[in-house]
Short mmCIF file of C-alpha atoms in Angstrom, two decimals:
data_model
loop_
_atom_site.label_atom_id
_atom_site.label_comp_id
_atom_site.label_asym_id
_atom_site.label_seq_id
_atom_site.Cartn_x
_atom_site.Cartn_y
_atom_site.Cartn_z
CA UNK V 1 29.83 -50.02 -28.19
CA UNK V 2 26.54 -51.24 -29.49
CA UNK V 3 23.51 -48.30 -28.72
CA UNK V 4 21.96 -50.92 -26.83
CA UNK V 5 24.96 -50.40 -23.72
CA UNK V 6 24.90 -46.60 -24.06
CA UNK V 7 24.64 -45.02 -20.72
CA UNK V 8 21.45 -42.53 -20.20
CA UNK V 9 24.59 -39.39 -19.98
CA UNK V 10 25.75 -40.88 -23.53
CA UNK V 11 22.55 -40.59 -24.84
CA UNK V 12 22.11 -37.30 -23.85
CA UNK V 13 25.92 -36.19 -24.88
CA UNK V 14 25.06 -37.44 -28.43
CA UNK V 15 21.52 -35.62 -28.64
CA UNK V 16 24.05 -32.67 -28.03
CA UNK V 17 26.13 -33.59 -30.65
CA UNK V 18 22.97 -33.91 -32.88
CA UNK V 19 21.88 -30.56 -31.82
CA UNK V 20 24.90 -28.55 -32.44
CA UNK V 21 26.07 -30.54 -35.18
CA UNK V 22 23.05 -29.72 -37.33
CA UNK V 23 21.07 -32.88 -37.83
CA UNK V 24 18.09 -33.21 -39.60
CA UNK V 25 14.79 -34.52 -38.69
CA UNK V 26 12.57 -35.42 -35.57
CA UNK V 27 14.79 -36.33 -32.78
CA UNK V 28 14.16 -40.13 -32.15
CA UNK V 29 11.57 -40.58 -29.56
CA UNK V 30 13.38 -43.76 -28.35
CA UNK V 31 16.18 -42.10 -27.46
CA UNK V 32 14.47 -39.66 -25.52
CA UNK V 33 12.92 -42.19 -23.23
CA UNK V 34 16.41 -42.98 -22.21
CA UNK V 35 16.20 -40.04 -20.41
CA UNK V 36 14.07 -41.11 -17.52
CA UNK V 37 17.43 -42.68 -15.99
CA UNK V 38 18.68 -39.03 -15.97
CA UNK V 39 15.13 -38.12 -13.84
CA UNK V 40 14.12 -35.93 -17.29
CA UNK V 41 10.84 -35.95 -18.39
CA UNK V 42 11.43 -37.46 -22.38
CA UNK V 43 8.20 -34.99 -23.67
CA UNK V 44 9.43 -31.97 -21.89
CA UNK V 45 13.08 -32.86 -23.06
CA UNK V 46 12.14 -33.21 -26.74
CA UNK V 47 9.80 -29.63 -26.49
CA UNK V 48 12.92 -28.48 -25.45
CA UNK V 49 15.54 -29.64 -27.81
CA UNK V 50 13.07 -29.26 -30.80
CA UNK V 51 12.77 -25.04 -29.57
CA UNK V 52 16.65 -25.37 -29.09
CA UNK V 53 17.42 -26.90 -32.45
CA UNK V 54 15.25 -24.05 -33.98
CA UNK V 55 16.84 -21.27 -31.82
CA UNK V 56 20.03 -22.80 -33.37
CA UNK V 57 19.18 -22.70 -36.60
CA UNK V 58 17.72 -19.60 -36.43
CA UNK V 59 21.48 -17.86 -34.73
CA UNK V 60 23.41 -19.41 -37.87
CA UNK V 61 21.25 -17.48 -40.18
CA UNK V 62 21.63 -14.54 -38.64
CA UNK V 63 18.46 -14.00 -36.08
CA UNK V 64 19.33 -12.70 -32.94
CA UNK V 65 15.87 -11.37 -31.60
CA UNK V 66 14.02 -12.89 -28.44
CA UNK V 67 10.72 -15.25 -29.51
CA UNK V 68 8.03 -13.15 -27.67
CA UNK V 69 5.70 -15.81 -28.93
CA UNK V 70 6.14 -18.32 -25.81
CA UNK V 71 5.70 -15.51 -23.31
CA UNK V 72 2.08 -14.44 -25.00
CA UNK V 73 1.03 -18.42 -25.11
CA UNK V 74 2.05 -18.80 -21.79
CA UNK V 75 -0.54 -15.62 -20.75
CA UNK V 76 -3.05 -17.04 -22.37
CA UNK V 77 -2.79 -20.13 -21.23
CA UNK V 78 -3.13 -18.97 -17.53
CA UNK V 79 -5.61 -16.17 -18.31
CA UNK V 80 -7.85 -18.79 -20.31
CA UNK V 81 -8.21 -21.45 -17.86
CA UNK V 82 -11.53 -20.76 -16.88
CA UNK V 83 -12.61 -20.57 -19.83
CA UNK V 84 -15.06 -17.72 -18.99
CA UNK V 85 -16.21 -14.95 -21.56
CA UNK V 86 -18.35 -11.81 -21.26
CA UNK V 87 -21.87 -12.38 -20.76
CA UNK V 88 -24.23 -10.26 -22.31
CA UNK V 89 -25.38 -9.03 -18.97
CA UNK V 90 -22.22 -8.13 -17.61
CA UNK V 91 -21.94 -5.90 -20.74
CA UNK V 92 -24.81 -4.11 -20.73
CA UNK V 93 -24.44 -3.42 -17.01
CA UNK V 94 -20.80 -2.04 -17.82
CA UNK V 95 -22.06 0.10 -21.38
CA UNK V 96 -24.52 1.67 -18.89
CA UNK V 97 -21.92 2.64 -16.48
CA UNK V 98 -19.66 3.87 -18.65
CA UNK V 99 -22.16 6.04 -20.20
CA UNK V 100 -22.97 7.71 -16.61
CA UNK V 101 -19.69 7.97 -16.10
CA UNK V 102 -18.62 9.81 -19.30
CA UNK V 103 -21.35 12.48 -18.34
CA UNK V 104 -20.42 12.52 -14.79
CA UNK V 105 -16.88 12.84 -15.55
CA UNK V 106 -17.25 15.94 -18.44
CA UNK V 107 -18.32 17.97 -15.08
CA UNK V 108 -15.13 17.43 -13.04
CA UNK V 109 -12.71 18.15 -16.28
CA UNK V 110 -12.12 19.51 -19.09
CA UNK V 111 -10.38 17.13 -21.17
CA UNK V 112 -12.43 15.70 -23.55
CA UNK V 113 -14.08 12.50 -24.41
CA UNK V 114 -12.43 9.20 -25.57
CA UNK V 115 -12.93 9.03 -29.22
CA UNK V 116 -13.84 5.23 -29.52
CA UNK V 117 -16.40 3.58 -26.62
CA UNK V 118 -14.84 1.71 -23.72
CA UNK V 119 -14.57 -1.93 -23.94
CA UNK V 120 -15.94 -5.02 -21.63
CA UNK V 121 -12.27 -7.75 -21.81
CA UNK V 122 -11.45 -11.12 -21.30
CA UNK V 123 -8.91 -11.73 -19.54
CA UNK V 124 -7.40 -13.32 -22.51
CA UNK V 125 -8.13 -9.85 -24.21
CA UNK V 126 -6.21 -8.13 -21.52
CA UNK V 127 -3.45 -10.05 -22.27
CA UNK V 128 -3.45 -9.75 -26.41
CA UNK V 129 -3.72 -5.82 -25.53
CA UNK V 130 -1.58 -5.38 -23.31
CA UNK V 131 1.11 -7.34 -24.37
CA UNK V 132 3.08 -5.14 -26.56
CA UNK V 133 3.73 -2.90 -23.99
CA UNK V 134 5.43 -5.76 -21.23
CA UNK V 135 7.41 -6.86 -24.27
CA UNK V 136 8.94 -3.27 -24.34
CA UNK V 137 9.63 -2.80 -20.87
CA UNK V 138 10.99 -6.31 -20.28
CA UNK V 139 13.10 -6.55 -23.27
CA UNK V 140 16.11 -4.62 -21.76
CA UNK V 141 16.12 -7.05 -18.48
CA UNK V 142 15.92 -9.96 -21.06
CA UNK V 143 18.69 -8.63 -23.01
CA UNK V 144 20.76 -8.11 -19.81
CA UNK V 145 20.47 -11.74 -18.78
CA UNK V 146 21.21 -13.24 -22.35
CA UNK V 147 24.22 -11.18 -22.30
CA UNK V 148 25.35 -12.90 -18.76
CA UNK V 149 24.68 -15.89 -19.69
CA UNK V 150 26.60 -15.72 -22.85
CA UNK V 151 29.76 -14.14 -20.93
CA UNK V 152 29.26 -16.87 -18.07
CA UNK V 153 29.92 -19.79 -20.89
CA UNK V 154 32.57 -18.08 -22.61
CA UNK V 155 34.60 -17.38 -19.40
CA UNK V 156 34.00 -21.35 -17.92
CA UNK V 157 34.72 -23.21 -21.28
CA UNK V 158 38.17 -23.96 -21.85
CA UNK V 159 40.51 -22.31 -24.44
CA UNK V 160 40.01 -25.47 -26.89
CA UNK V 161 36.38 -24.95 -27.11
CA UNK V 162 36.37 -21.11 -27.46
CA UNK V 163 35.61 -21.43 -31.29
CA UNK V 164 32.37 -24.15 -30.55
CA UNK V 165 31.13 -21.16 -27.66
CA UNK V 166 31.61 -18.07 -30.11
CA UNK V 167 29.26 -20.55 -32.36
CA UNK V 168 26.67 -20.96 -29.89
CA UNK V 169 26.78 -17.28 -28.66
CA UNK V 170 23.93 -16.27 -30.27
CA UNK V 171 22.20 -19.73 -29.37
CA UNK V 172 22.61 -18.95 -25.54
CA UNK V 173 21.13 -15.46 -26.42
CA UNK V 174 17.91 -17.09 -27.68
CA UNK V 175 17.79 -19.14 -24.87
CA UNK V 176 18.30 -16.84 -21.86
CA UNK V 177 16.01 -14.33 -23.40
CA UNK V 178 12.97 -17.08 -24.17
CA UNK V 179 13.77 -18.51 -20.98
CA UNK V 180 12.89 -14.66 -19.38
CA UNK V 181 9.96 -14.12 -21.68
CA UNK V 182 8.56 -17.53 -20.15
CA UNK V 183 8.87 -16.25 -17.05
CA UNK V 184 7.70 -12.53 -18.26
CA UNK V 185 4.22 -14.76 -19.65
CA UNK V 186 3.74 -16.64 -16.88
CA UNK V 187 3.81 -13.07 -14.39
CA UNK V 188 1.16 -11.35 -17.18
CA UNK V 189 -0.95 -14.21 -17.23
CA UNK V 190 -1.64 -14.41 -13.41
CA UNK V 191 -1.57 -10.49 -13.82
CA UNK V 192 -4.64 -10.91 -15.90
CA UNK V 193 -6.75 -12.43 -13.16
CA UNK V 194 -6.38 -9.51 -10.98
CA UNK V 195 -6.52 -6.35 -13.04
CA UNK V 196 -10.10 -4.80 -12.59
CA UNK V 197 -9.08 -2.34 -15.30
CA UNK V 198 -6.83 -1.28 -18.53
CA UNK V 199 -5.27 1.46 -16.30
CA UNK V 200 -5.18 -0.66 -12.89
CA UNK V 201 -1.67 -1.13 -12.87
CA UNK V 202 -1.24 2.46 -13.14
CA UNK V 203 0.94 2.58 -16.61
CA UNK V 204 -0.56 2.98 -19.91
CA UNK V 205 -0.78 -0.39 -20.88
CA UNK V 206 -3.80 -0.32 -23.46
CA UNK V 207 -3.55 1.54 -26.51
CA UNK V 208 -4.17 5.53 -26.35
CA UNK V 209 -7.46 6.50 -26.19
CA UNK V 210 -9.09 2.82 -25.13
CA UNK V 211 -10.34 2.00 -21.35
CA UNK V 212 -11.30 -1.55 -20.75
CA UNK V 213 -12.81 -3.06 -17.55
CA UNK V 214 -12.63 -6.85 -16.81
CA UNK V 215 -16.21 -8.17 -15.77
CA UNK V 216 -14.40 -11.44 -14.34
CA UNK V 217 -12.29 -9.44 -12.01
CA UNK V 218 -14.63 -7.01 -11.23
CA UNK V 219 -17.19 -9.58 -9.63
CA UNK V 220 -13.87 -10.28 -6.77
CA UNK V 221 -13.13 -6.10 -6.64
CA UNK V 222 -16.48 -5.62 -4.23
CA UNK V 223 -16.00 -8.76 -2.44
CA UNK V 224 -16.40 -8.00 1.82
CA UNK V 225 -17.00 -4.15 1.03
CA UNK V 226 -20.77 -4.22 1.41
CA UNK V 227 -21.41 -1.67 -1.30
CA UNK V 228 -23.77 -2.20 -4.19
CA UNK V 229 -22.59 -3.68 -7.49
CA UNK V 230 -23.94 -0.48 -9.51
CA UNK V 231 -21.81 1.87 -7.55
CA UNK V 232 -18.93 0.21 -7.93
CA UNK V 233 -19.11 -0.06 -11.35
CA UNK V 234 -19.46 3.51 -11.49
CA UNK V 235 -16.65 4.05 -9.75
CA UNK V 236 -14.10 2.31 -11.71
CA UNK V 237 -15.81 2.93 -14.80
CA UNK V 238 -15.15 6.77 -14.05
CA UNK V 239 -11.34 6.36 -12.64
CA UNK V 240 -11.21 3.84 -16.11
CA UNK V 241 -12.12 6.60 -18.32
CA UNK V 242 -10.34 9.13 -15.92
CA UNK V 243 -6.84 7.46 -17.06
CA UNK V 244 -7.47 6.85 -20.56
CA UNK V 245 -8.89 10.53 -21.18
CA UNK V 246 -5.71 11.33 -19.36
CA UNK V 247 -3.18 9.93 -22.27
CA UNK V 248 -5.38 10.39 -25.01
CA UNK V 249 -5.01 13.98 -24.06
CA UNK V 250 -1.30 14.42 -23.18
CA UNK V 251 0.06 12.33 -25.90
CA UNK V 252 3.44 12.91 -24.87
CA UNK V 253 3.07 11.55 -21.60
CA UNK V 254 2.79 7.97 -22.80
CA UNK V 255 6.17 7.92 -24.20
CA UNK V 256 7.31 9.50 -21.28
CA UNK V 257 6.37 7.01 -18.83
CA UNK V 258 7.44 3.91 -20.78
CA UNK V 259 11.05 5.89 -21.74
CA UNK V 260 11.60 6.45 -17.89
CA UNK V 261 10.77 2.59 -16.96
CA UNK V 262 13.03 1.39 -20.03
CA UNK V 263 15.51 3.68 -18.95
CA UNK V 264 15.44 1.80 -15.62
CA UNK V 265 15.54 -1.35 -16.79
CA UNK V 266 18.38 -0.79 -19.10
CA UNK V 267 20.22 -0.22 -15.98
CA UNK V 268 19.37 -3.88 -14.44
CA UNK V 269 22.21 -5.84 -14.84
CA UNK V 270 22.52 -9.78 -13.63
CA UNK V 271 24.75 -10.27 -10.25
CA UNK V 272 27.07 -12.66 -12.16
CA UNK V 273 28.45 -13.92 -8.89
CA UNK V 274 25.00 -15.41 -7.74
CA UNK V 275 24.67 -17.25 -11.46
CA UNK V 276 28.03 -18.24 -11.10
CA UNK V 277 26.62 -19.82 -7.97
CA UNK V 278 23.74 -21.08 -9.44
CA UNK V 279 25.61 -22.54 -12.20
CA UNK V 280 27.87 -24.44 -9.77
CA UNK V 281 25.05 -26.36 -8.02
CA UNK V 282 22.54 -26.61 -10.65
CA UNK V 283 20.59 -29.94 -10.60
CA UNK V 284 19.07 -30.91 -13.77
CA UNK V 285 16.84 -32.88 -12.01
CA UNK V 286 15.50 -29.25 -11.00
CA UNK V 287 14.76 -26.79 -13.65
CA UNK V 288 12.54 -25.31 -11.08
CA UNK V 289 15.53 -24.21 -9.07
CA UNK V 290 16.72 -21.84 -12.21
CA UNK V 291 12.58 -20.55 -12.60
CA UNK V 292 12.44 -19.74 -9.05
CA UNK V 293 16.50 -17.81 -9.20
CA UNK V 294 14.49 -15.74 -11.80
CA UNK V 295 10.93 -15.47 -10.10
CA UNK V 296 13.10 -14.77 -6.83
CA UNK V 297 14.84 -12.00 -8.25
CA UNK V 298 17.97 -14.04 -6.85
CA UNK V 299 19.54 -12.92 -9.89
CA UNK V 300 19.53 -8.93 -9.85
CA UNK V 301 22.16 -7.43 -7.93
CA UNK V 302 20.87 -4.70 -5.82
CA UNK V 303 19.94 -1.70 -7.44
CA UNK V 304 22.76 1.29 -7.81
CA UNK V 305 22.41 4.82 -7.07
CA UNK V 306 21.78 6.01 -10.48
CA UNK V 307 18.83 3.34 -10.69
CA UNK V 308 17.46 4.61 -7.37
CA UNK V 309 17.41 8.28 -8.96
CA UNK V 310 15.78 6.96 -11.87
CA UNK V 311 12.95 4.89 -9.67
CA UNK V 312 12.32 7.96 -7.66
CA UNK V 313 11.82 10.07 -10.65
CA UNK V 314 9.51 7.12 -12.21
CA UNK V 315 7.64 7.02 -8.36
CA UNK V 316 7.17 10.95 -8.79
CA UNK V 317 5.47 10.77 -12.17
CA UNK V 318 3.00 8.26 -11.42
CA UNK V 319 2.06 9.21 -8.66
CA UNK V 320 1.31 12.51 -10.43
CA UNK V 321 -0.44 10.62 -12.53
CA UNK V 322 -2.62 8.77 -10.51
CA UNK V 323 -3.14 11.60 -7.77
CA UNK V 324 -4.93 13.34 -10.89
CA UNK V 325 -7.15 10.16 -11.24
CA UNK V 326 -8.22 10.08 -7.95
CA UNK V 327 -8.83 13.90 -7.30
CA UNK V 328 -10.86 13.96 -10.69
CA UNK V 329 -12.76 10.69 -9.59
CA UNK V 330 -13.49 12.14 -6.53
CA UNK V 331 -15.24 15.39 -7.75
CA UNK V 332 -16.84 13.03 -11.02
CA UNK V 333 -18.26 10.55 -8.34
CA UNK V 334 -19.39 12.94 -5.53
CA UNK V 335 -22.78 11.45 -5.88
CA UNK V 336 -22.61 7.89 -4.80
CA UNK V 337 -22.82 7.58 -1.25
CA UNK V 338 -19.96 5.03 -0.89
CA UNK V 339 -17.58 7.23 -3.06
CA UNK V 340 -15.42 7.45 -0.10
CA UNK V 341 -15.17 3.47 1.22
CA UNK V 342 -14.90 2.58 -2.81
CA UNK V 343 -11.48 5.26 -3.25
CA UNK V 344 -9.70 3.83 0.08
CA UNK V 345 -10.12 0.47 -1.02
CA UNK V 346 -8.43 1.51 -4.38
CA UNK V 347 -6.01 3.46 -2.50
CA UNK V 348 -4.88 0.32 -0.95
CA UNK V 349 -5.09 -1.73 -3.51
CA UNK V 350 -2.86 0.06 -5.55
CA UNK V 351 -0.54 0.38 -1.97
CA UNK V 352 0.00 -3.04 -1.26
CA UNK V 353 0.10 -4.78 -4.92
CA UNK V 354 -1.00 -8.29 -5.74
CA UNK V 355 0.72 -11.36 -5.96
CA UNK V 356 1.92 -11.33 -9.79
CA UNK V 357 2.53 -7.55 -9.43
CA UNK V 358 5.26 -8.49 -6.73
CA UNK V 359 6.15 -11.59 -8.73
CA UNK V 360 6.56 -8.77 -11.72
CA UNK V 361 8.93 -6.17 -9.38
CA UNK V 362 11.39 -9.13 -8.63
CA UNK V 363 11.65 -10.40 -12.37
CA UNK V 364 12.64 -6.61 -13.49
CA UNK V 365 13.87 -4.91 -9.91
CA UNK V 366 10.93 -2.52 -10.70
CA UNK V 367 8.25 -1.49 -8.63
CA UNK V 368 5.06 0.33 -10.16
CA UNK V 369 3.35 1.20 -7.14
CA UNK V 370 3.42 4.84 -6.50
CA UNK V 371 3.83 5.64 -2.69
CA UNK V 372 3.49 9.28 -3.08
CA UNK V 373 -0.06 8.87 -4.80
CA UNK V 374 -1.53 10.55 -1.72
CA UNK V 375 0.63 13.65 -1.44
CA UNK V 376 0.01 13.98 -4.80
CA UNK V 377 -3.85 14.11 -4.55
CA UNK V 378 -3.46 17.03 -1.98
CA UNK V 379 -1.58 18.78 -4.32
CA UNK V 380 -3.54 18.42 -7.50
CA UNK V 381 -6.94 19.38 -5.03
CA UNK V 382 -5.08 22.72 -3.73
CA UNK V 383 -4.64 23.41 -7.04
CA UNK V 384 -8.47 22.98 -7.69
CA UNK V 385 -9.33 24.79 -5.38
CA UNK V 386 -7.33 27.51 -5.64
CA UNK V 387 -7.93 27.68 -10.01
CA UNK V 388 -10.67 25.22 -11.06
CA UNK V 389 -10.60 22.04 -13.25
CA UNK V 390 -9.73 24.33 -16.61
CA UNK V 391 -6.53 25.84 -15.38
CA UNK V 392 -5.54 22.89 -13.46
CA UNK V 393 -6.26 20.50 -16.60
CA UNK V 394 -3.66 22.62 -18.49
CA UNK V 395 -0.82 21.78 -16.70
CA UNK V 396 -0.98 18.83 -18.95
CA UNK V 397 -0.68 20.21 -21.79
CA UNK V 398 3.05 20.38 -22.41
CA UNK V 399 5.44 18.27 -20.85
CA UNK V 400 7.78 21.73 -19.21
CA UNK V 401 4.55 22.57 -17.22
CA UNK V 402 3.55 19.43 -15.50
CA UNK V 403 4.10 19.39 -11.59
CA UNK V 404 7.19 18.06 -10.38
CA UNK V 405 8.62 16.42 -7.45
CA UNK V 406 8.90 19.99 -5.30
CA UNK V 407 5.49 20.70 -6.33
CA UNK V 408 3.97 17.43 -4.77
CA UNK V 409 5.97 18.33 -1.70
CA UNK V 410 4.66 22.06 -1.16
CA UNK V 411 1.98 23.22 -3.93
CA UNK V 412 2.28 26.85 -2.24
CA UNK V 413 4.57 27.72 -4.91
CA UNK V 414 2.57 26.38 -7.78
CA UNK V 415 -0.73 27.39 -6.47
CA UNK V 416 0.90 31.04 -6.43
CA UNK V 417 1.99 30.74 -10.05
CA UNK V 418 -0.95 29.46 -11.02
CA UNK V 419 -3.69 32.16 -9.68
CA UNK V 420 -1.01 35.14 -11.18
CA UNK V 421 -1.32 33.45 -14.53
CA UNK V 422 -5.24 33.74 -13.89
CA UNK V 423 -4.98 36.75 -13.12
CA UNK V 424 -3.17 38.60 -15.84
CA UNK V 425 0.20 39.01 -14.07
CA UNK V 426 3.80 38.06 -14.71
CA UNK V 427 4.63 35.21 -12.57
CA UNK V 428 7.64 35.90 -9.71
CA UNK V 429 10.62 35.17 -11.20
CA UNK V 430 12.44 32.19 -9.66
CA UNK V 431 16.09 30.63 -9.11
CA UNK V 432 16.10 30.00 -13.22
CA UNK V 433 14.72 32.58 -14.57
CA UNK V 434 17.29 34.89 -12.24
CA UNK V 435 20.06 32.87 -13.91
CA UNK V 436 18.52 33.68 -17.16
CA UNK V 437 18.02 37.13 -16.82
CA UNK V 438 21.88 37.56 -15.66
CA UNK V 439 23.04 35.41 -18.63
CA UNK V 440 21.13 37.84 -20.84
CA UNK V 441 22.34 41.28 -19.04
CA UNK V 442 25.80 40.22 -19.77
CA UNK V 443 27.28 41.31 -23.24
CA UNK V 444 29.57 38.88 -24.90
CA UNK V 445 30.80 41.81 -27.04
CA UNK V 446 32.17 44.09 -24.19
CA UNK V 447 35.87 44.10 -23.82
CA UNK V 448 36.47 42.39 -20.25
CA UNK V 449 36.73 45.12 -17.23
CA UNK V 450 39.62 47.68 -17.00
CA UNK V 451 40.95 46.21 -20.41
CA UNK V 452 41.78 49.76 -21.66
CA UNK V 453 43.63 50.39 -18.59
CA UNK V 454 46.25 47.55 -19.86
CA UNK V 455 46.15 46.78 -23.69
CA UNK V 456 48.26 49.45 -26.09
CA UNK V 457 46.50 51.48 -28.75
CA UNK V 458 48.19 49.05 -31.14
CA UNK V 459 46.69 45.83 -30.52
CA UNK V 460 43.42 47.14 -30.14
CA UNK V 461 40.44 44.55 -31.80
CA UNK V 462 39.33 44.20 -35.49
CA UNK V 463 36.23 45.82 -34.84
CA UNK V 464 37.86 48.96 -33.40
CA UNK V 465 40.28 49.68 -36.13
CA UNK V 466 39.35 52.14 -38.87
CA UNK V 467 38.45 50.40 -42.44
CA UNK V 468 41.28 50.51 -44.93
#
């Protein structure tokens, strides 16, 4: 059959062959343009075959990792499309508040300062920084679908094509995963334009010891509140530095926020039934509809009981976290006179969640928005109250005496540990340290009770005998 009389399906089935057979060279553009029988766009089509060849190439030599790289140029493509930078003005309005803020904020704690001076960010910035960090949370959920969709074409091929799908095992990898990270860049990028701040999301996102505010967000933060621009960059700048001083301080706490959400996500698995379905109505006239299954979170079964354990622990510790923040905010920023309006509004905020941080739950099953933040507050100002800023700062100093989930629900108890320790005296003992202390009366050496009463002379223990 002369090329010529080759239907648009033919085309594509030898492009395939070309692909997995290893050929060399640009794939002809000609033959692409065949395509637009099949309703394919020819340039997306050869973007795509040109990334699959590559991917392919790249599994027969042995490379199994995920490409981040398309998820950070997708960011920054969204968070660049205005184009906008820093002005000089919005900088040294920021630097000023920041400064205020450090002093106001030395009063109302103890931890100390950050070591290296906030930054003003670009969006773009925001992204480059904070990257690392969504790459390490996401890449178990990315794994987790790569795996599915690697078991989903070994289990529909038939037996005589077995050998070709072990082959392309590794390409299917490469391609579920960059098809996530796409996804995962697309939900950071839209993140970008509504962060206010580096610890807005409420994880530690920048690197330890850095707090960043973003002037283009910032300018929508105040919008309908009716306060003045200078207090409200006082405000975040103080929560900013609030949060950073935080994890700068406890360095272990960092680790054990991002272990807990990794250990979550390890747990996501893909509902194979509803790719299955997917698969079995898929129009490739509509890549959309597989963008959208992942957007949706169509493709995460619902979470198990052990998950929900693990997101209720997760819940716990930030809202610890950020009920800290705000209670040290508060105190730091008792002098502006719309303290108050400024800390509901971020109370909300941080309540309800934006667009891409929804869009970012259903492509990992994870919510980051911690619904016990308020609870938490009250508990962290009892224990002000009751101790002061130095005691109450210490609780962050090892990871065995931070507050836990009991201690958000009734401080009583910690208060009441708390002002003995201040006081010189032994803390009551509780439920543990009983257990202890009765593990420790006990002596593994005695013989059990009424032993003598039943055991002959004769077999009495090594230790009893006389020496020889």
């Amino acid at each position: 059959m002369a090329d010529d009389d080759r239907s648009p399906e033919e085309e594509f089935q030898e492009m395939i062959r070309q692909l997995f057979g290893g050929g060399s060279g640009e794939l002809d553009p000609e033959q692409l343009s065949a395509l637009s029988g099949m309703n394919i766009d020819p340039a997306m089509m050869q973007t795509v075959m040109q990334h699959l060849q590559g991917a392919f190439s790249g599994a027969a030599s042995g490379d199994q990792g995920i490409s981040w790289e398309l998820a950070q140029r997708q960011a920054l493509h969204i968070a660049n499309q205005d184009g906008l930078g820093v002005t000089s003005g919005q900088r040294t309005d920021l630097d000023q508040a920041f400064a205020l803020a450090t002093l106001w904020l030395s009063e109302a704690t103890t931890i100390s300062e950050l070591a290296e001076p906030p930054q003003t960010l670009t969006r773009g910035g925001w992204v480059d920084a904070t990257l690392p960090v969504w790459q390490q949370l996401a890449e178990p959920v990315a794994t987790s679908i790569a795996d599915a969709l690697t078991a989903q074409l070994s289990e529909q091929a038939p037996d005589d094509m077995q050998s070709l799908v072990q082959g392309a095992g590794r390409l299917m990898r490469t391609v579920g995963g960059s098809l996530f990270a796409s996804q995962l860049g697309q939900v950071v990028g839209n993140l970008s334009k509504e962060v206010v701040s580096g610890g807005d999301v409420g994880i530690p996102l920048m690197p330890d010891g850095r707090a960043a505010i973003l002037p283009q967000n910032f300018a929508d933060f105040g919008q309908g509140l009716e306060v003045p621009e200078d207090q409200l960059a006082l405000y975040v700048a103080t929560r900013e530095l609030a949060h950073a001083r935080l994890f700068r301080h406890a360095r272990w706490l960092r680790l054990h926020v991002i272990s807990q959400i990794t250990d979550f996500a390890r747990g996501v698995h893909v509902d194979t039934s509803a790719l299955e379905d997917l698969a079995s109505r898929f129009d490739p006239s509509r890549p959309d509809e597989l963008r959208e299954a992942l957007e949706s979170g169509a493709l995460l079964p619902e979470r198990s009981e052990a998950q929900n354990l693990a997101l209720a622990r997760l819940e716990n510790l930030l809202a610890t976290i950020e009920g800290w923040v705000e209670v040290v905010t508060e105190q730091a920023t008792s002098r502006l006179p719309a303290a108050d309006r400024i800390a509901e509004t971020v109370r909300r905020r941080r309540a309800a969640g934006g667009p891409a941080e929804r869009a970012l739950g259903s492509l990992v099953g994870l919510e980051l928005r911690p619904r016990r933040m308020r609870e938490a507050a009250a508990m962290w100002r009892a224990v002000t109250d009751a101790v002061g800023p130095a005691v109450r700062d210490t609780l962050w100093d090892y990871p065995d005496l931070m507050p836990g989930a009991d201690d958000i629900d009734d401080p009583s108890a910690l208060v009441a540990r708390l002002e003995a320790r201040a006081r010189g005296e032994a803390p009551a003992p509780d439920e543990f340290d009983d257990a202890l202390a009765a593990f420790l009366a006990e002596d593994p050496a005695a013989p059990a009770d009424d032993a003598s009463d039943d055991t002959p002379d004769d077999t009495a223990s090594p230790k009893d005998s006389p020496p020889v």
